[in-house]
Amino acid sequence: MAPHGEVIANSYTRTKEFTRPPRLSTDNLHRTISDISYELMRQDVVDEALKINLPPIHEVEDAKCECCGMSEECTPEYIRKVREKFSGKWICGLCSEAVKEEMAKNGGKGDEALSTHMSHCVRFNKLGRAYPVLCQAEAMREIFRKSSRVRSQSMSPKEKGGKKGGGIARSSSCMPALTREMNTLALGN
């Protein structure tokens, strides 16, 4: 539309000829690829790569976790380090972190933490993989057991005076303070 509501007839006419966009040539792309490959294959680049002393790459092996059964590809050197750290047993990174947390709980006893984690994994593999709903119910039961134990400990009297420890103590009501403030405002007016 024109500024005063006039319709410009030429703006709505269609031309029957559609112009196609120009076809892009792939010659530039091929030339770029060949230039890059030429640069990479130059002799001086190859010579520089040979001068760098990289450690030899060892063959990787499949190592199966003795806790959860997951397997990973690792070098023999890494497998040896993990076995030295965990009493001759190879465990995956996830189980390793769980054992570290268990060690923090029990005061740094590595063998005890490892055996505890392995027993949890064995129990999960027997029950959890075959019956996932039962595993979830078992986990909920453990959570309830722990929370009820914590609640019963926090409600038990800690002193002979009968004071209950733990929990949030109730504060006094704010109503007397509000009433007093309202009375002072009413008396002031």
mmCIF file of C-alpha atoms in Angstrom:
data_model
loop_
_atom_site.group_PDB
_atom_site.id
_atom_site.type_symbol
_atom_site.label_atom_id
_atom_site.label_comp_id
_atom_site.label_asym_id
_atom_site.label_seq_id
_atom_site.Cartn_x
_atom_site.Cartn_y
_atom_site.Cartn_z
ATOM 1 C CA MET A 1 0.000 0.000 0.000
ATOM 2 C CA ALA A 2 1.019 3.520 -0.678
ATOM 3 C CA PRO A 3 1.117 6.091 2.101
ATOM 4 C CA HIS A 4 -2.439 7.383 1.468
ATOM 5 C CA GLY A 5 -4.113 3.963 1.123
ATOM 6 C CA GLU A 6 -3.623 3.758 -2.606
ATOM 7 C CA VAL A 7 -2.856 0.366 -4.050
ATOM 8 C CA ILE A 8 0.075 0.124 -6.377
ATOM 9 C CA ALA A 9 -0.899 -2.291 -9.119
ATOM 10 C CA ASN A 10 2.624 -3.127 -10.180
ATOM 11 C CA SER A 11 3.555 -4.540 -6.775
ATOM 12 C CA TYR A 12 1.192 -7.502 -7.143
ATOM 13 C CA THR A 13 2.080 -8.646 -10.620
ATOM 14 C CA ARG A 14 3.949 -11.913 -10.899
ATOM 15 C CA THR A 15 6.476 -12.762 -13.486
ATOM 16 C CA LYS A 16 6.372 -16.222 -14.939
ATOM 17 C CA GLU A 17 10.122 -16.529 -15.186
ATOM 18 C CA PHE A 18 11.862 -17.588 -11.988
ATOM 19 C CA THR A 19 15.541 -16.987 -11.840
ATOM 20 C CA ARG A 20 17.515 -19.754 -10.288
ATOM 21 C CA PRO A 21 20.431 -18.939 -8.033
ATOM 22 C CA PRO A 22 23.791 -19.428 -9.691
ATOM 23 C CA ARG A 23 25.211 -22.906 -9.234
ATOM 24 C CA LEU A 24 28.189 -22.913 -6.947
ATOM 25 C CA SER A 25 31.282 -24.513 -8.228
ATOM 26 C CA THR A 26 32.959 -27.249 -6.194
ATOM 27 C CA ASP A 27 36.283 -26.473 -7.827
ATOM 28 C CA ASN A 28 37.253 -24.104 -5.008
ATOM 29 C CA LEU A 29 36.456 -26.760 -2.414
ATOM 30 C CA HIS A 30 38.529 -29.393 -4.204
ATOM 31 C CA ARG A 31 41.394 -26.944 -4.578
ATOM 32 C CA THR A 32 41.272 -26.129 -0.842
ATOM 33 C CA ILE A 33 41.315 -29.793 0.129
ATOM 34 C CA SER A 34 44.225 -30.507 -2.153
ATOM 35 C CA ASP A 35 46.175 -27.505 -0.806
ATOM 36 C CA ILE A 36 45.668 -28.664 2.770
ATOM 37 C CA SER A 37 46.668 -32.229 1.982
ATOM 38 C CA TYR A 38 49.750 -30.931 0.165
ATOM 39 C CA GLU A 39 50.758 -28.865 3.201
ATOM 40 C CA LEU A 40 50.319 -31.831 5.499
ATOM 41 C CA MET A 41 52.332 -34.178 3.322
ATOM 42 C CA ARG A 42 55.314 -31.896 2.792
ATOM 43 C CA GLN A 43 58.537 -33.563 3.796
ATOM 44 C CA ASP A 44 59.552 -30.985 6.409
ATOM 45 C CA VAL A 45 56.251 -31.472 8.259
ATOM 46 C CA VAL A 46 56.836 -35.212 8.298
ATOM 47 C CA ASP A 47 60.427 -34.694 9.500
ATOM 48 C CA GLU A 48 59.242 -32.454 12.366
ATOM 49 C CA ALA A 49 56.742 -35.070 13.446
ATOM 50 C CA LEU A 50 59.453 -37.721 13.524
ATOM 51 C CA LYS A 51 61.737 -35.531 15.663
ATOM 52 C CA ILE A 52 59.197 -35.371 18.495
ATOM 53 C CA ASN A 53 59.811 -38.249 20.868
ATOM 54 C CA LEU A 54 56.394 -39.569 21.757
ATOM 55 C CA PRO A 55 56.082 -42.511 24.121
ATOM 56 C CA PRO A 56 55.149 -45.722 22.370
ATOM 57 C CA ILE A 57 51.476 -46.585 22.395
ATOM 58 C CA HIS A 58 50.834 -49.853 24.148
ATOM 59 C CA GLU A 59 48.148 -52.208 23.099
ATOM 60 C CA VAL A 60 44.925 -51.744 25.006
ATOM 61 C CA GLU A 61 43.222 -54.563 26.816
ATOM 62 C CA ASP A 62 39.674 -55.068 27.975
ATOM 63 C CA ALA A 63 39.545 -54.993 31.756
ATOM 64 C CA LYS A 64 36.374 -56.118 33.513
ATOM 65 C CA CYS A 65 35.440 -54.501 36.821
ATOM 66 C CA GLU A 66 35.353 -57.040 39.610
ATOM 67 C CA CYS A 67 32.550 -55.128 41.351
ATOM 68 C CA CYS A 68 29.957 -54.149 38.772
ATOM 69 C CA GLY A 69 31.105 -56.152 35.748
ATOM 70 C CA MET A 70 31.558 -53.195 33.407
ATOM 71 C CA SER A 71 34.496 -53.495 31.020
ATOM 72 C CA GLU A 72 36.824 -50.745 29.833
ATOM 73 C CA GLU A 73 39.701 -50.564 27.395
ATOM 74 C CA CYS A 74 42.865 -49.755 29.325
ATOM 75 C CA THR A 75 46.605 -50.033 28.927
ATOM 76 C CA PRO A 76 48.370 -52.756 30.915
ATOM 77 C CA GLU A 77 50.204 -50.086 32.900
ATOM 78 C CA TYR A 78 46.941 -48.477 34.029
ATOM 79 C CA ILE A 79 45.488 -51.866 34.950
ATOM 80 C CA ARG A 80 48.571 -52.599 37.037
ATOM 81 C CA LYS A 81 48.309 -49.240 38.883
ATOM 82 C CA VAL A 82 44.628 -49.797 39.699
ATOM 83 C CA ARG A 83 45.315 -53.323 40.953
ATOM 84 C CA GLU A 84 48.116 -52.034 43.205
ATOM 85 C CA LYS A 85 45.780 -49.426 44.638
ATOM 86 C CA PHE A 86 42.851 -51.782 45.316
ATOM 87 C CA SER A 87 44.398 -54.952 46.777
ATOM 88 C CA GLY A 88 44.930 -56.758 43.487
ATOM 89 C CA LYS A 89 41.393 -56.211 42.218
ATOM 90 C CA TRP A 90 40.647 -54.210 39.087
ATOM 91 C CA ILE A 91 37.693 -51.875 39.525
ATOM 92 C CA CYS A 92 36.295 -49.275 37.148
ATOM 93 C CA GLY A 93 36.409 -45.533 37.723
ATOM 94 C CA LEU A 94 32.844 -45.318 39.000
ATOM 95 C CA CYS A 95 33.389 -48.059 41.576
ATOM 96 C CA SER A 96 36.719 -46.454 42.474
ATOM 97 C CA GLU A 97 34.925 -43.222 43.382
ATOM 98 C CA ALA A 98 32.354 -45.151 45.420
ATOM 99 C CA VAL A 99 35.163 -46.906 47.317
ATOM 100 C CA LYS A 100 36.827 -43.539 48.003
ATOM 101 C CA GLU A 101 33.569 -42.211 49.474
ATOM 102 C CA GLU A 102 33.196 -45.358 51.561
ATOM 103 C CA MET A 103 36.760 -44.877 52.821
ATOM 104 C CA ALA A 104 35.875 -41.345 53.885
ATOM 105 C CA LYS A 105 32.906 -42.711 55.840
ATOM 106 C CA ASN A 106 34.777 -45.457 57.684
ATOM 107 C CA GLY A 107 37.940 -43.525 58.495
ATOM 108 C CA GLY A 108 40.265 -44.510 55.663
ATOM 109 C CA LYS A 109 40.133 -48.320 55.837
ATOM 110 C CA GLY A 110 40.606 -49.258 52.188
ATOM 111 C CA ASP A 111 40.086 -53.015 52.366
ATOM 112 C CA GLU A 112 36.917 -52.638 54.417
ATOM 113 C CA ALA A 113 35.567 -49.993 52.021
ATOM 114 C CA LEU A 114 36.325 -52.191 49.017
ATOM 115 C CA SER A 115 34.621 -55.246 50.524
ATOM 116 C CA THR A 116 31.580 -53.145 51.515
ATOM 117 C CA HIS A 117 31.251 -51.756 48.005
ATOM 118 C CA MET A 118 31.718 -55.180 46.440
ATOM 119 C CA SER A 119 28.974 -56.637 48.634
ATOM 120 C CA HIS A 120 26.638 -53.809 47.584
ATOM 121 C CA CYS A 121 27.431 -54.503 43.921
ATOM 122 C CA VAL A 122 26.882 -58.239 44.305
ATOM 123 C CA ARG A 123 23.532 -57.643 46.009
ATOM 124 C CA PHE A 124 22.510 -55.173 43.297
ATOM 125 C CA ASN A 125 23.554 -57.508 40.486
ATOM 126 C CA LYS A 126 21.549 -60.377 41.980
ATOM 127 C CA LEU A 127 18.400 -58.441 42.889
ATOM 128 C CA GLY A 128 18.492 -55.128 41.027
ATOM 129 C CA ARG A 129 19.072 -56.342 37.512
ATOM 130 C CA ALA A 130 16.586 -59.208 37.723
ATOM 131 C CA TYR A 131 13.872 -57.400 39.718
ATOM 132 C CA PRO A 132 14.271 -53.614 39.424
ATOM 133 C CA VAL A 133 10.979 -52.869 41.241
ATOM 134 C CA LEU A 134 12.072 -54.926 44.246
ATOM 135 C CA CYS A 135 15.402 -53.104 44.244
ATOM 136 C CA GLN A 136 13.606 -49.765 44.331
ATOM 137 C CA ALA A 137 11.372 -50.960 47.170
ATOM 138 C CA GLU A 138 14.443 -52.132 49.101
ATOM 139 C CA ALA A 139 16.087 -48.723 48.618
ATOM 140 C CA MET A 140 12.953 -46.941 49.866
ATOM 141 C CA ARG A 141 12.856 -49.245 52.886
ATOM 142 C CA GLU A 142 16.485 -48.397 53.714
ATOM 143 C CA ILE A 143 15.805 -44.675 53.377
ATOM 144 C CA PHE A 144 12.809 -44.972 55.703
ATOM 145 C CA ARG A 145 14.834 -47.000 58.191
ATOM 146 C CA LYS A 146 17.644 -44.423 58.262
ATOM 147 C CA SER A 147 15.288 -41.448 58.553
ATOM 148 C CA SER A 148 13.285 -43.063 61.366
ATOM 149 C CA ARG A 149 16.526 -43.843 63.199
ATOM 150 C CA VAL A 150 17.604 -40.191 62.884
ATOM 151 C CA ARG A 151 14.169 -38.995 64.054
ATOM 152 C CA SER A 152 14.162 -41.272 67.075
ATOM 153 C CA GLN A 153 17.658 -40.102 68.063
ATOM 154 C CA SER A 154 16.744 -36.426 67.737
ATOM 155 C CA MET A 155 13.596 -36.861 69.861
ATOM 156 C CA SER A 156 15.322 -38.657 72.715
ATOM 157 C CA PRO A 157 16.109 -36.444 75.732
ATOM 158 C CA LYS A 158 19.768 -35.470 75.911
ATOM 159 C CA GLU A 159 19.781 -34.029 79.398
ATOM 160 C CA LYS A 160 18.073 -35.081 82.616
ATOM 161 C CA GLY A 161 15.996 -31.912 82.585
ATOM 162 C CA GLY A 162 13.872 -33.352 79.780
ATOM 163 C CA LYS A 163 14.983 -30.913 77.089
ATOM 164 C CA LYS A 164 14.721 -32.320 73.627
ATOM 165 C CA GLY A 165 17.747 -31.838 71.438
ATOM 166 C CA GLY A 166 17.887 -31.401 67.715
ATOM 167 C CA GLY A 167 15.213 -30.113 65.416
ATOM 168 C CA ILE A 168 13.989 -26.558 65.075
ATOM 169 C CA ALA A 169 12.786 -24.862 68.253
ATOM 170 C CA ARG A 170 9.522 -22.935 68.088
ATOM 171 C CA SER A 171 9.836 -19.218 68.625
ATOM 172 C CA SER A 172 7.291 -17.159 70.524
ATOM 173 C CA SER A 173 4.333 -15.653 68.768
ATOM 174 C CA CYS A 174 4.613 -12.225 67.166
ATOM 175 C CA MET A 175 1.040 -11.265 67.994
ATOM 176 C CA PRO A 176 1.811 -9.555 71.374
ATOM 177 C CA ALA A 177 4.457 -7.384 69.721
ATOM 178 C CA LEU A 178 2.079 -6.368 66.927
ATOM 179 C CA THR A 179 -0.699 -5.588 69.404
ATOM 180 C CA ARG A 180 1.610 -3.455 71.510
ATOM 181 C CA GLU A 181 2.785 -1.557 68.410
ATOM 182 C CA MET A 182 -0.803 -0.970 67.277
ATOM 183 C CA ASN A 183 -1.750 0.310 70.754
ATOM 184 C CA THR A 184 1.158 2.801 70.769
ATOM 185 C CA LEU A 185 0.113 4.082 67.355
ATOM 186 C CA ALA A 186 -3.508 4.422 68.475
ATOM 187 C CA LEU A 187 -2.496 6.313 71.663
ATOM 188 C CA GLY A 188 -0.192 8.618 69.716
ATOM 189 C CA ASN A 189 -2.994 9.807 67.422
#
